[in-house]
Each structure stands twice: as C-alpha cells, then as structure tokens.
JSON list of N, CA and C in Angstrom, two decimals:
[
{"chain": "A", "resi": 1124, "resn": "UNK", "atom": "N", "xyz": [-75.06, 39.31, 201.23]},
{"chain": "A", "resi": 1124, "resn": "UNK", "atom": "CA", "xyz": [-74.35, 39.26, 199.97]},
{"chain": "A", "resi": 1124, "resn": "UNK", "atom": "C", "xyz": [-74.11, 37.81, 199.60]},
{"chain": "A", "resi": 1125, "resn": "UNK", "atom": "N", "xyz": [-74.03, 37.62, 198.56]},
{"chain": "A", "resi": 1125, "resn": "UNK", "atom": "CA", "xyz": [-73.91, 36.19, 197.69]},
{"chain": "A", "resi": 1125, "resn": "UNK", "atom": "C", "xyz": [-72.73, 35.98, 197.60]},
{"chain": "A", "resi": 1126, "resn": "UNK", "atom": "N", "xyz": [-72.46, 34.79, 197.70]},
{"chain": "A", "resi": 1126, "resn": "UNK", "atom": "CA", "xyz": [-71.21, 34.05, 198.06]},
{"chain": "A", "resi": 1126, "resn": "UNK", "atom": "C", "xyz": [-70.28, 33.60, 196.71]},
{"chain": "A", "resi": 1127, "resn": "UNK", "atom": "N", "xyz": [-71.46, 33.47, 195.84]},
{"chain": "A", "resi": 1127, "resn": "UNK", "atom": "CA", "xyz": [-71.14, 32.78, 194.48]},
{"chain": "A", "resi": 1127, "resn": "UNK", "atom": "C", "xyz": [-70.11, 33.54, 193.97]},
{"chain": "A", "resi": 1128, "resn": "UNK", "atom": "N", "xyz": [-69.01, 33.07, 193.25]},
{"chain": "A", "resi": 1128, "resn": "UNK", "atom": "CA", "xyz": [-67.92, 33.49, 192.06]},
{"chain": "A", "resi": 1128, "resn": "UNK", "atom": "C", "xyz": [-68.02, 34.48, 191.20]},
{"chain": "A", "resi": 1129, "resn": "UNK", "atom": "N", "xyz": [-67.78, 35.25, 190.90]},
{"chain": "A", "resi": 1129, "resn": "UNK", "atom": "CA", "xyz": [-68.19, 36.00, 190.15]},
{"chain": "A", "resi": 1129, "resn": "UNK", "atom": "C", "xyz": [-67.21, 35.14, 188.43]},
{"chain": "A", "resi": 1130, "resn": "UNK", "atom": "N", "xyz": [-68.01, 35.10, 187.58]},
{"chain": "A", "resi": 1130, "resn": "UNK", "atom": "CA", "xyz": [-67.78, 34.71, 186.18]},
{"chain": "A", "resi": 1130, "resn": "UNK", "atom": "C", "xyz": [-66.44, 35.50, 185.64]},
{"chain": "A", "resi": 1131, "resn": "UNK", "atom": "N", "xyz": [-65.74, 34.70, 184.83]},
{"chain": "A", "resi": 1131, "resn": "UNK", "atom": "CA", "xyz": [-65.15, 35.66, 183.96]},
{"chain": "A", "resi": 1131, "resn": "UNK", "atom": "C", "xyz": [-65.32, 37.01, 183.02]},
{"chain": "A", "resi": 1132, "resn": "UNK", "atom": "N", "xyz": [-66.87, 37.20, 182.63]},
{"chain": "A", "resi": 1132, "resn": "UNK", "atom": "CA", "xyz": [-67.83, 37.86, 182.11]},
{"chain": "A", "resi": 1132, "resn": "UNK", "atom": "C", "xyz": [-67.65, 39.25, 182.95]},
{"chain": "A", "resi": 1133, "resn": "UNK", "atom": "N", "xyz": [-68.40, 38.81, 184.09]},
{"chain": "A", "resi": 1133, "resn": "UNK", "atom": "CA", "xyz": [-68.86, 39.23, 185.54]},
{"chain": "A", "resi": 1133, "resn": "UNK", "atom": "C", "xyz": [-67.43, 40.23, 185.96]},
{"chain": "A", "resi": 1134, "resn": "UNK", "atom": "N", "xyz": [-66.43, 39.37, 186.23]},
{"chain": "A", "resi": 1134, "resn": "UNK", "atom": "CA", "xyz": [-64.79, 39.68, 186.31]},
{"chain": "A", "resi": 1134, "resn": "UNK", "atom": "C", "xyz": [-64.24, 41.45, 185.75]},
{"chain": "A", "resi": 1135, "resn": "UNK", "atom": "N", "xyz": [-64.45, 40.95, 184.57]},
{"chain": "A", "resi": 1135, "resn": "UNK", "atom": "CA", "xyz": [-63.83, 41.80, 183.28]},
{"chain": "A", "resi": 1135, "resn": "UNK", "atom": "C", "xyz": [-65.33, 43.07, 183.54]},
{"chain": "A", "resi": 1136, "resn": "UNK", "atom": "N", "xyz": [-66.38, 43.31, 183.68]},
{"chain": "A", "resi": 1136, "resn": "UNK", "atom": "CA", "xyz": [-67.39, 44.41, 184.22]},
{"chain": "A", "resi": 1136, "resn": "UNK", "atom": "C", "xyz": [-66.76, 44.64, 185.28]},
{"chain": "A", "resi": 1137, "resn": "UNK", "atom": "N", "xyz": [-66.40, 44.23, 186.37]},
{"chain": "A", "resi": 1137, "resn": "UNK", "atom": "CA", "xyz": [-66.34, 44.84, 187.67]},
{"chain": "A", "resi": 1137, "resn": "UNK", "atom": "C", "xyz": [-64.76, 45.39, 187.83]},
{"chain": "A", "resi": 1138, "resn": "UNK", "atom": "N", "xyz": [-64.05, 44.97, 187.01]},
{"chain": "A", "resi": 1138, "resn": "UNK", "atom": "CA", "xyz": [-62.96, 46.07, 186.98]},
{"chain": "A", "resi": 1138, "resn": "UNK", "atom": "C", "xyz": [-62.97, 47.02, 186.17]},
{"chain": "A", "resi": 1139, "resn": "UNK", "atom": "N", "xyz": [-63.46, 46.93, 185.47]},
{"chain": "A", "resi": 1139, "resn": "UNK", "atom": "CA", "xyz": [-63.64, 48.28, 184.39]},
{"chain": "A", "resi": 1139, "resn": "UNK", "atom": "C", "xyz": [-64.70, 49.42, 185.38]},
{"chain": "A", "resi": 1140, "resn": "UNK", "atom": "N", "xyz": [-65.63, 48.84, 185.98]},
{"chain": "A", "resi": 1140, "resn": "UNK", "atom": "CA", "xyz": [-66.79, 50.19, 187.25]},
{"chain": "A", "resi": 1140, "resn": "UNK", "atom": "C", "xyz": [-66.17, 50.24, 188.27]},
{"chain": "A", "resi": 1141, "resn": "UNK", "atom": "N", "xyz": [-65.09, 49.07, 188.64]},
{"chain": "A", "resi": 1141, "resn": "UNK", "atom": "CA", "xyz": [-64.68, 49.72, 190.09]},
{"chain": "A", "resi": 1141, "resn": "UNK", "atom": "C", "xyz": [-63.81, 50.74, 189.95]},
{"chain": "A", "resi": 1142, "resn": "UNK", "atom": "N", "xyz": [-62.86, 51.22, 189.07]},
{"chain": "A", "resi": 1142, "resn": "UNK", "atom": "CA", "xyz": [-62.55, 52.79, 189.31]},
{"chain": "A", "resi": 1142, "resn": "UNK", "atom": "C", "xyz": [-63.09, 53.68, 189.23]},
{"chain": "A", "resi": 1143, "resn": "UNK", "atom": "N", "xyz": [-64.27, 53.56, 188.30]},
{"chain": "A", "resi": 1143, "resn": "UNK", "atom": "CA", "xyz": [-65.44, 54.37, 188.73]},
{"chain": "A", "resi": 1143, "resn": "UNK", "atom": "C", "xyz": [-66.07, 54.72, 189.42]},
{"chain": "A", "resi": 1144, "resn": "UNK", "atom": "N", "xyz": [-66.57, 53.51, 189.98]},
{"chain": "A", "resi": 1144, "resn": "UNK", "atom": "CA", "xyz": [-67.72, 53.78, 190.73]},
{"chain": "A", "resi": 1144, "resn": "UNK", "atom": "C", "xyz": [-67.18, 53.47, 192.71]},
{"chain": "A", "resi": 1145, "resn": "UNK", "atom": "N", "xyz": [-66.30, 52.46, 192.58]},
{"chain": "A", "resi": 1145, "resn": "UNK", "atom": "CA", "xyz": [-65.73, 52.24, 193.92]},
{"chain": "A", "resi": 1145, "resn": "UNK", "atom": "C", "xyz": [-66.19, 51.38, 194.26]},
{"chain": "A", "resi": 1146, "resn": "UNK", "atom": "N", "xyz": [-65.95, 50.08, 195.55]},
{"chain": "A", "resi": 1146, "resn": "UNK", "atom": "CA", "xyz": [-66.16, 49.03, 195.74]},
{"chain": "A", "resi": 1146, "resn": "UNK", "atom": "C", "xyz": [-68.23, 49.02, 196.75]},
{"chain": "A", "resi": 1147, "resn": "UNK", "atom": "N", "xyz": [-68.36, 49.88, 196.98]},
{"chain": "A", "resi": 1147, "resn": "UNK", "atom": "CA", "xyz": [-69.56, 50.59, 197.50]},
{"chain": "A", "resi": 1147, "resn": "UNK", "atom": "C", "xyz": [-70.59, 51.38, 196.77]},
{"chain": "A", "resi": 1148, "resn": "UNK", "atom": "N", "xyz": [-72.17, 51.59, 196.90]},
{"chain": "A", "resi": 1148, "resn": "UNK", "atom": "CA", "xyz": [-72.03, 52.23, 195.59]},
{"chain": "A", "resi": 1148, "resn": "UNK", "atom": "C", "xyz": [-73.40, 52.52, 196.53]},
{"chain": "A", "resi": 1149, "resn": "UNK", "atom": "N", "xyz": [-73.40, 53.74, 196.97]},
{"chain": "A", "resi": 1149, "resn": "UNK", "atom": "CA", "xyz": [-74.89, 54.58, 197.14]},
{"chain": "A", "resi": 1149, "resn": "UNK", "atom": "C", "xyz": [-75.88, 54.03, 196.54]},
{"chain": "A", "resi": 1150, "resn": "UNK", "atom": "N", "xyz": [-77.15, 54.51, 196.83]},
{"chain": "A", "resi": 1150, "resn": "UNK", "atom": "CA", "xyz": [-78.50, 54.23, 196.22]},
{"chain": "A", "resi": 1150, "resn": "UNK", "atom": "C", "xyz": [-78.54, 55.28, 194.62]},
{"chain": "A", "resi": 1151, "resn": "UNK", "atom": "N", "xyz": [-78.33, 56.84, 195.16]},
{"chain": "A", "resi": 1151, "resn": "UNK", "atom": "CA", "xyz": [-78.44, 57.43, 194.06]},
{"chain": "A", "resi": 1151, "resn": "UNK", "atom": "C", "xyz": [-77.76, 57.47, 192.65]},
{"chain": "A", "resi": 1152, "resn": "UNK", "atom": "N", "xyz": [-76.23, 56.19, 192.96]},
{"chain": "A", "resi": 1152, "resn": "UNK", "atom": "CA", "xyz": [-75.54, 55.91, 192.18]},
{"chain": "A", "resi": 1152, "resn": "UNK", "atom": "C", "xyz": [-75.87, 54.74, 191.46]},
{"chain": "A", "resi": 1153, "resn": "UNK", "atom": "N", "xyz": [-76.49, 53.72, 192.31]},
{"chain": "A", "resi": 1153, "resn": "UNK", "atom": "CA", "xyz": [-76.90, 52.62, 191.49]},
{"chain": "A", "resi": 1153, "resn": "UNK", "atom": "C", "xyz": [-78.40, 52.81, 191.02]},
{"chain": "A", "resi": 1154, "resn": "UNK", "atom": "N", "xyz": [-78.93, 54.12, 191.01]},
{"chain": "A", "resi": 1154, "resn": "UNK", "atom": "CA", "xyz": [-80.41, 53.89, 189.84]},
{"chain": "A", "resi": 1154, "resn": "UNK", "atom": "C", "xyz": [-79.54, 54.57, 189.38]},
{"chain": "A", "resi": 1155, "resn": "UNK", "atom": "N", "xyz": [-79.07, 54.91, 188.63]},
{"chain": "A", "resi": 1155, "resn": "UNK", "atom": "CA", "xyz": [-77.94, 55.35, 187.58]},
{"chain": "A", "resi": 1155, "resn": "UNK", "atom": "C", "xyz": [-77.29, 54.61, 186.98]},
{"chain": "A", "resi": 1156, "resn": "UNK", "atom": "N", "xyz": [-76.75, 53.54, 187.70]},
{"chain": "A", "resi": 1156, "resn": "UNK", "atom": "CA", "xyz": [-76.42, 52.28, 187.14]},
{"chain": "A", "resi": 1156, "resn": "UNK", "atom": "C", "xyz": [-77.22, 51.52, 185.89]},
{"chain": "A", "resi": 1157, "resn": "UNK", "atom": "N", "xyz": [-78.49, 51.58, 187.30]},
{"chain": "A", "resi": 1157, "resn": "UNK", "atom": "CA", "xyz": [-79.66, 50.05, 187.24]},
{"chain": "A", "resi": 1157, "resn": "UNK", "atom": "C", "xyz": [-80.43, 50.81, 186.22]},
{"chain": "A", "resi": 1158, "resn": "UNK", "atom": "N", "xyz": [-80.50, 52.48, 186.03]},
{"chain": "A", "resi": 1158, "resn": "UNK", "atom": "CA", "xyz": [-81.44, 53.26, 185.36]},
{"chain": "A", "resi": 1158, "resn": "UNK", "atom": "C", "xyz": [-82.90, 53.02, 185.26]},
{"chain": "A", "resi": 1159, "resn": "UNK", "atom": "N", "xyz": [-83.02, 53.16, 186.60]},
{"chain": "A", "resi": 1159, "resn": "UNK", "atom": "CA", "xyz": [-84.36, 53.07, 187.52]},
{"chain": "A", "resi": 1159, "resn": "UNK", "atom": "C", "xyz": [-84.36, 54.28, 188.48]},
{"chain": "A", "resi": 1160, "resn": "UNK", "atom": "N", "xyz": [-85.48, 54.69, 189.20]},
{"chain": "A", "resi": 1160, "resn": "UNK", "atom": "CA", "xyz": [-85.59, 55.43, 189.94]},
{"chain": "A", "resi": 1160, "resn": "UNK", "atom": "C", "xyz": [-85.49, 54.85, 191.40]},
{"chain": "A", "resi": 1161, "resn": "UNK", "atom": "N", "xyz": [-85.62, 55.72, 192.36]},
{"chain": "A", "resi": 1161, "resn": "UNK", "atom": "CA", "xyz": [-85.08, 55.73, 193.89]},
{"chain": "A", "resi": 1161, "resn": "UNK", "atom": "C", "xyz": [-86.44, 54.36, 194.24]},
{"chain": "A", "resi": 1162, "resn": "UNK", "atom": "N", "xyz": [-87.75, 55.15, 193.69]},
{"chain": "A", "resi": 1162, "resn": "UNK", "atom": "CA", "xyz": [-89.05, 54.27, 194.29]},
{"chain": "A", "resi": 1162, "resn": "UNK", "atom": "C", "xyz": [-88.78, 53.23, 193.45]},
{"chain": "A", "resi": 1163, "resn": "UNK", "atom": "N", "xyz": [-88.36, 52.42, 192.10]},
{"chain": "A", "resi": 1163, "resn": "UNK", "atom": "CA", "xyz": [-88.32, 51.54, 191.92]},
{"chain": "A", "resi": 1163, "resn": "UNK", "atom": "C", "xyz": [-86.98, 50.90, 192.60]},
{"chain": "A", "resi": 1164, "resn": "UNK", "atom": "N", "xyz": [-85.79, 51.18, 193.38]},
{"chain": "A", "resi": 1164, "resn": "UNK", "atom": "CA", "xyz": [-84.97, 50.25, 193.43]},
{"chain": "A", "resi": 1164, "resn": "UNK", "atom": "C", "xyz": [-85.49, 49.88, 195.03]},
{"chain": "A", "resi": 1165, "resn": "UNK", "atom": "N", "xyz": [-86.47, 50.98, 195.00]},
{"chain": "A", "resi": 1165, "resn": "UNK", "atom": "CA", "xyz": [-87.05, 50.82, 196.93]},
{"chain": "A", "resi": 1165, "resn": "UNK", "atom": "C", "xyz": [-87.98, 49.68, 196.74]},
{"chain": "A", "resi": 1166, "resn": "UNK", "atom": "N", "xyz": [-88.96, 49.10, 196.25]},
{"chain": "A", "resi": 1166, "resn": "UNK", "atom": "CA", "xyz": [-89.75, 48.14, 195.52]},
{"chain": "A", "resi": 1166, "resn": "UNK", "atom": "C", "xyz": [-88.75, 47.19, 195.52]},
{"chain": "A", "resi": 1167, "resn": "UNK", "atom": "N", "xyz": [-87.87, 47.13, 194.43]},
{"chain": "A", "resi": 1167, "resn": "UNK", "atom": "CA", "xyz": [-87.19, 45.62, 194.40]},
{"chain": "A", "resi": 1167, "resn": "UNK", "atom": "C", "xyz": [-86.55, 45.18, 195.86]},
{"chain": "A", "resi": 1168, "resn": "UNK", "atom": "N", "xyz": [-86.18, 46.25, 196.36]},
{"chain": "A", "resi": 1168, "resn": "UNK", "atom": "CA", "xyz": [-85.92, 45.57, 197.66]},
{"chain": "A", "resi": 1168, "resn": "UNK", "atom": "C", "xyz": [-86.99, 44.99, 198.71]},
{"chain": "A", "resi": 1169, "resn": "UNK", "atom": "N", "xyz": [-88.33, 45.82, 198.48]},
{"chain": "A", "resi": 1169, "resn": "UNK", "atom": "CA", "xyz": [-89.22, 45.34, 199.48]},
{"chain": "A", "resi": 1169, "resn": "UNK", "atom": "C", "xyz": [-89.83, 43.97, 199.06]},
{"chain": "A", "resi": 1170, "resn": "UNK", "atom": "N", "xyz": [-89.76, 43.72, 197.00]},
{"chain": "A", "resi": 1170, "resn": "UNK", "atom": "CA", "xyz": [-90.12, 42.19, 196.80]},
{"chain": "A", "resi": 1170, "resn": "UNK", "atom": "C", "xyz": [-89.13, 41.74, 196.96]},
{"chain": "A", "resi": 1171, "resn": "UNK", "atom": "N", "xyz": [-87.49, 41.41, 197.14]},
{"chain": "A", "resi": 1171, "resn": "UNK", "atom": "CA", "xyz": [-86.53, 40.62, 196.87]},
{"chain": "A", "resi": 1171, "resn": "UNK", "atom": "C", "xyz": [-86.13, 40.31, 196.04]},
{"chain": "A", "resi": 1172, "resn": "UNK", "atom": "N", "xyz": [-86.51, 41.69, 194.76]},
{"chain": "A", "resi": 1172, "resn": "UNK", "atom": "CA", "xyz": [-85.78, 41.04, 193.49]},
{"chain": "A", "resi": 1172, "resn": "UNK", "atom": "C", "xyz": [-84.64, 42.51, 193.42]},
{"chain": "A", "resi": 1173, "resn": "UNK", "atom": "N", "xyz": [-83.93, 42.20, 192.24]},
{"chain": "A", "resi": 1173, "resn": "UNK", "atom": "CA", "xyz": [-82.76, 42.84, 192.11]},
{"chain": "A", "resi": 1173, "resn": "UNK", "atom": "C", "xyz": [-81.27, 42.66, 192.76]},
{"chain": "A", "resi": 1174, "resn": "UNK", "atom": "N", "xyz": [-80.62, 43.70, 192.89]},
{"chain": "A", "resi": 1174, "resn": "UNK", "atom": "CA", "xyz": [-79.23, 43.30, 193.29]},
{"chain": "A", "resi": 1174, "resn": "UNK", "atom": "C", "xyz": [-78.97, 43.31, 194.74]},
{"chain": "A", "resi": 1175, "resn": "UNK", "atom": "N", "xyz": [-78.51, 42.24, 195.96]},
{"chain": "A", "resi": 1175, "resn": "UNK", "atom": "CA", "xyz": [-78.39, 42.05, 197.13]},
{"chain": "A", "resi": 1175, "resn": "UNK", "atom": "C", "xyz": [-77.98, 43.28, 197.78]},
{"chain": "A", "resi": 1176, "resn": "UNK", "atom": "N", "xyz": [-78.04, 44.03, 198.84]},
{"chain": "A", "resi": 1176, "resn": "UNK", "atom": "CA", "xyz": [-77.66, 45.24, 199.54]},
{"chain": "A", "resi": 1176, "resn": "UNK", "atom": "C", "xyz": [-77.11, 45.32, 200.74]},
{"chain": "A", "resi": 1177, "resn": "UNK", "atom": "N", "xyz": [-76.65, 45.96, 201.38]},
{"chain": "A", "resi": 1177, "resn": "UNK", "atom": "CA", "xyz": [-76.48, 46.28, 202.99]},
{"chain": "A", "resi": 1177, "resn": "UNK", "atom": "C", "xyz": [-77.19, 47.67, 203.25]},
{"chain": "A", "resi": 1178, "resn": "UNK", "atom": "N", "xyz": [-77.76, 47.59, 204.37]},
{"chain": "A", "resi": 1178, "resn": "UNK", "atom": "CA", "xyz": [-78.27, 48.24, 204.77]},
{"chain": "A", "resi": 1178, "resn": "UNK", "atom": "C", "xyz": [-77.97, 48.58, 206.35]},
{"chain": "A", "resi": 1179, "resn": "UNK", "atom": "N", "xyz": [-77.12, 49.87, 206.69]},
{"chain": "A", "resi": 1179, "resn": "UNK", "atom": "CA", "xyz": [-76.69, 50.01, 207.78]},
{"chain": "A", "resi": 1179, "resn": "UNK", "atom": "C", "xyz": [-77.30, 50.28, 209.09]},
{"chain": "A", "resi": 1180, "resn": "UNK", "atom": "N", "xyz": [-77.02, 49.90, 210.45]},
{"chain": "A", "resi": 1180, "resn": "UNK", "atom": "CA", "xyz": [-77.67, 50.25, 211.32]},
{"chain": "A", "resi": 1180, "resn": "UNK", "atom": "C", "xyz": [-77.81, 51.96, 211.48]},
{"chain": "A", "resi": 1181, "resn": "UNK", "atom": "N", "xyz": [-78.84, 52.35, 211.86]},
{"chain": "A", "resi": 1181, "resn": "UNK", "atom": "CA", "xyz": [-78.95, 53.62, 211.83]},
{"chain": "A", "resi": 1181, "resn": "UNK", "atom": "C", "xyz": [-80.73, 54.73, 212.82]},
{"chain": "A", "resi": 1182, "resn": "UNK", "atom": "N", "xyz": [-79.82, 55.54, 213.23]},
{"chain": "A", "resi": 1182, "resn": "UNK", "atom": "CA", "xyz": [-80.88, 56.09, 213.81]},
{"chain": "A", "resi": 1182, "resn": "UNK", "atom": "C", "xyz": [-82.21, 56.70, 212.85]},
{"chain": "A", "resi": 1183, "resn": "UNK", "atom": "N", "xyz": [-82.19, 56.79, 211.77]},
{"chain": "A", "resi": 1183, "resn": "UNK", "atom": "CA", "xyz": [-83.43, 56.73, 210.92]},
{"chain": "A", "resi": 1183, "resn": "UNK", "atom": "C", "xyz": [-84.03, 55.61, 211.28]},
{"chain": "A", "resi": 1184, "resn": "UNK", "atom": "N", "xyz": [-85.10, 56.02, 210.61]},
{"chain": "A", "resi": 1184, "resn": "UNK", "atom": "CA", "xyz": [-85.87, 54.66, 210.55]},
{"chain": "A", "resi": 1184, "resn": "UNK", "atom": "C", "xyz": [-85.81, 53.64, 209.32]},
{"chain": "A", "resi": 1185, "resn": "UNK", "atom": "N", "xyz": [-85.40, 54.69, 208.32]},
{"chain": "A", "resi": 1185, "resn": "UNK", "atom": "CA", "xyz": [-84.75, 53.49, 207.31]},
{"chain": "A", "resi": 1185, "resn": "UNK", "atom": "C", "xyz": [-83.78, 52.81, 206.80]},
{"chain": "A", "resi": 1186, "resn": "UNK", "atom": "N", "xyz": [-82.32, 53.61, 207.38]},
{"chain": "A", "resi": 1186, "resn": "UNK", "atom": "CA", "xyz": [-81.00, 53.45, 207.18]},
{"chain": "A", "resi": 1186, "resn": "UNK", "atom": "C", "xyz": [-80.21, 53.75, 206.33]},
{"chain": "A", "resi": 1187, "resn": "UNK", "atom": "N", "xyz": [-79.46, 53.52, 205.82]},
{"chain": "A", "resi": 1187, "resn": "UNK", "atom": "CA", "xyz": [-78.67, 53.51, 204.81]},
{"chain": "A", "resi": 1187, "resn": "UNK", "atom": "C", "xyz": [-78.26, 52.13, 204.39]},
{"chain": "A", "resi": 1188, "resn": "UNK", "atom": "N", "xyz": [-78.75, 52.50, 202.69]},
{"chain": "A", "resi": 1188, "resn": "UNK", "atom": "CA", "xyz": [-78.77, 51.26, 202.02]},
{"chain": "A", "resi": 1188, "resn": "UNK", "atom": "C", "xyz": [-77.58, 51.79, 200.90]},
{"chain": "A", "resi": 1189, "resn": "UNK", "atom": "N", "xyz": [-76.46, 50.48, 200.83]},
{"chain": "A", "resi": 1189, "resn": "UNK", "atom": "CA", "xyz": [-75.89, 50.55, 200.02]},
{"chain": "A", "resi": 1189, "resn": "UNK", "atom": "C", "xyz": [-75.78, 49.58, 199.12]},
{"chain": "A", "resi": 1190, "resn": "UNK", "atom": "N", "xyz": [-74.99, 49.48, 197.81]},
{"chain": "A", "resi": 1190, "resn": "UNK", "atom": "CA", "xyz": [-74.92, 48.25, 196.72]},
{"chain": "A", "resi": 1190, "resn": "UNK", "atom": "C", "xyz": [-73.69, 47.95, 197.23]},
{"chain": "A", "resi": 1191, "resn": "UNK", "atom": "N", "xyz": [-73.02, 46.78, 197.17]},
{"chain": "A", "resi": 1191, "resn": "UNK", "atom": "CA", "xyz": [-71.57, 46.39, 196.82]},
{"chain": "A", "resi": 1191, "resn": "UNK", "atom": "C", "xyz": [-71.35, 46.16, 195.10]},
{"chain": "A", "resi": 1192, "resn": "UNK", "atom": "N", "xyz": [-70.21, 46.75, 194.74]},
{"chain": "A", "resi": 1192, "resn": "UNK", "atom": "CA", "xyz": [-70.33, 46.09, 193.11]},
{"chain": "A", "resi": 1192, "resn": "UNK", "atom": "C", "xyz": [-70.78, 45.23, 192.48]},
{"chain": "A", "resi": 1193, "resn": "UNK", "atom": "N", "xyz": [-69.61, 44.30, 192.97]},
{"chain": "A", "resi": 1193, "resn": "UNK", "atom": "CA", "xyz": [-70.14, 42.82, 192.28]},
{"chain": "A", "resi": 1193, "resn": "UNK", "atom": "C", "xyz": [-71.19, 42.35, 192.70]},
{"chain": "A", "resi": 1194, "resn": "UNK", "atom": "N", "xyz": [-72.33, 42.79, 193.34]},
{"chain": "A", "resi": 1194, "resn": "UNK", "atom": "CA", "xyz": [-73.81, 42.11, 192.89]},
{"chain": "A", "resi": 1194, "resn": "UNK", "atom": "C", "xyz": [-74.92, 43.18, 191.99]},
{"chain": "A", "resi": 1195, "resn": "UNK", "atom": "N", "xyz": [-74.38, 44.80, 192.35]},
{"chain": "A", "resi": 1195, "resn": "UNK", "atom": "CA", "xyz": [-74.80, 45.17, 191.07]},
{"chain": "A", "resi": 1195, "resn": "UNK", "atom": "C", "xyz": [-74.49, 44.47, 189.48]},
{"chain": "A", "resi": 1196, "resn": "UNK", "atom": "N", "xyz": [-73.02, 44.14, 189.67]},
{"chain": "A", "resi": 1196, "resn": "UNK", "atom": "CA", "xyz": [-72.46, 43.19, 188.72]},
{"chain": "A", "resi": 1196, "resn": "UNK", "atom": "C", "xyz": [-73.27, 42.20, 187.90]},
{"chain": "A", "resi": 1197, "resn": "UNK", "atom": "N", "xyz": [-73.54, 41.64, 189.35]},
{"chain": "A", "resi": 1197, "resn": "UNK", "atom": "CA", "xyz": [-74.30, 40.22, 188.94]},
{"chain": "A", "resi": 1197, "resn": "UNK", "atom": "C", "xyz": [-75.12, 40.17, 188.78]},
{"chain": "A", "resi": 1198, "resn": "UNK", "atom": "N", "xyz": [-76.03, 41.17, 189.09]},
{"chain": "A", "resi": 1198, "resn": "UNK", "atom": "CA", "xyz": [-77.63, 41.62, 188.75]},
{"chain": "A", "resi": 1198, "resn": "UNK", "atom": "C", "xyz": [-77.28, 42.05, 187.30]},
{"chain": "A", "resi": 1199, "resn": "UNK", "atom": "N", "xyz": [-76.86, 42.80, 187.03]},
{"chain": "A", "resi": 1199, "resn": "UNK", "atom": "CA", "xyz": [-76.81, 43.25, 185.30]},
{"chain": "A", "resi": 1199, "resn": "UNK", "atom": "C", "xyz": [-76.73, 42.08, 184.96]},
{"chain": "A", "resi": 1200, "resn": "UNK", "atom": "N", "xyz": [-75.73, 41.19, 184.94]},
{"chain": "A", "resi": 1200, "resn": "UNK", "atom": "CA", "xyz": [-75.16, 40.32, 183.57]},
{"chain": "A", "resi": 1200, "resn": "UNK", "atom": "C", "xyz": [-76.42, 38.95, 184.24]},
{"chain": "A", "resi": 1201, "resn": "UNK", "atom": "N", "xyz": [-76.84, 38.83, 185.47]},
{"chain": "A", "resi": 1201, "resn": "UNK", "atom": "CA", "xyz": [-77.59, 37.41, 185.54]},
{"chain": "A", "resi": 1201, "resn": "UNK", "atom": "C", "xyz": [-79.10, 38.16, 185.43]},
{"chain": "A", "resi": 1202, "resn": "UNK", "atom": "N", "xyz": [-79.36, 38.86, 185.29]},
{"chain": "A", "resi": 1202, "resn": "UNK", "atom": "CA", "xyz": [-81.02, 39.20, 184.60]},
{"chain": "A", "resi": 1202, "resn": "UNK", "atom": "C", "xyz": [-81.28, 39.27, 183.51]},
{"chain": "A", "resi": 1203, "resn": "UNK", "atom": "N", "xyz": [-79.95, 39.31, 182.44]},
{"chain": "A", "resi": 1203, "resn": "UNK", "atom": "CA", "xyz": [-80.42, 39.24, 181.18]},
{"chain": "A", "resi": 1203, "resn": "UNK", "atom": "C", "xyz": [-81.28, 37.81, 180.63]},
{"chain": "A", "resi": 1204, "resn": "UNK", "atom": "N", "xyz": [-82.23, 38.27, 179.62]},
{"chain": "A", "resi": 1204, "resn": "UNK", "atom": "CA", "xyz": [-82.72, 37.14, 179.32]},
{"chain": "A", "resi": 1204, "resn": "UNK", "atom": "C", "xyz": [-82.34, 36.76, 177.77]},
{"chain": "A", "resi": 1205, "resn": "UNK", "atom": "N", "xyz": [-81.63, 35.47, 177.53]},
{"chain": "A", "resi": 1205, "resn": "UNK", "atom": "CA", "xyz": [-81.00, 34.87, 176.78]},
{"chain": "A", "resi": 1205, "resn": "UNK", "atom": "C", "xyz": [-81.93, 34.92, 175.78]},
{"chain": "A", "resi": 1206, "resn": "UNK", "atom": "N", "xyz": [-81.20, 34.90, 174.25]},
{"chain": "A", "resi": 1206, "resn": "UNK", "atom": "CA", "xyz": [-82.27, 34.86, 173.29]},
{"chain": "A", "resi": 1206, "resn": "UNK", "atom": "C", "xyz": [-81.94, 34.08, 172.22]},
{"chain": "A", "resi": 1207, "resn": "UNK", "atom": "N", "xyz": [-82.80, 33.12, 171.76]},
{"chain": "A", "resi": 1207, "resn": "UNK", "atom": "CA", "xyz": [-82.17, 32.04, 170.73]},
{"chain": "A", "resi": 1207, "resn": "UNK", "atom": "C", "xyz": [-81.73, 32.26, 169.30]}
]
C-alpha cells in the first residue's frame, strides 16, 4: 500500500464510501466500484496497473485479494485524465 496523503479531493470520496463500503473492500465489490469485471481487475494486477491490494496468505493457490479504500480512492481520482 502507498504511503502517499491522500488529497483533500481524495479525503472528502473516502468518507462518503467508507460507510458504505467499509475500510476493506472484496474483489467482487471493487469491480463494482472500478466497473470492470473479475478477469479484468485479475489483469491489472498481473500488469501492475490499477489500485494497490493485499493479498492474503492462504491455502489456495491464489489467496485472497483484497482493496483497502483509499487506494481504490486514489486509483479513481489519480487515473483520471485531465482535459484542457
């Protein structure tokens, strides 16, 4: 997880989803979010793009992957692309 501040921007989003959504946020909750599917948020993780994750130790072989908010957060508001 990223260390960086979250913005005032950033701030004011993540309290308004965290009673929603909770400080944790499943996979099947954040393509709902991200409004992507399971195989695309599985992709951004295998290139390294999108929002940072944890992924728990686990007797699967793939684990359990979760979002923390504020980098779903920060993935929404820092992927937008600015327009003049």
């Amino acid at each position: 997880m990223s260390n960086k501040i979250l913005t005032d921007e950033q701030k004011e989003l993540y309290s308004l989803m965290l009673p929603i959504y909770g400080a944790v946020i499943k996979q099947n909750k954040a393509k709902e979010i991200l409004n992507v599917s399971l195989a695309t948020l599985y992709r951004m993780r295998e290139q390294g793009i999108g929002p940072s994750y944890k992924k728990s130790a686990s007797e699967s072989k793939n684990g359990t992957v979760v979002y923390p908010l504020q980098e779903i957060v920060r993935y929404l508001t820092e992927s937008n692309v600015k327009t003049v």
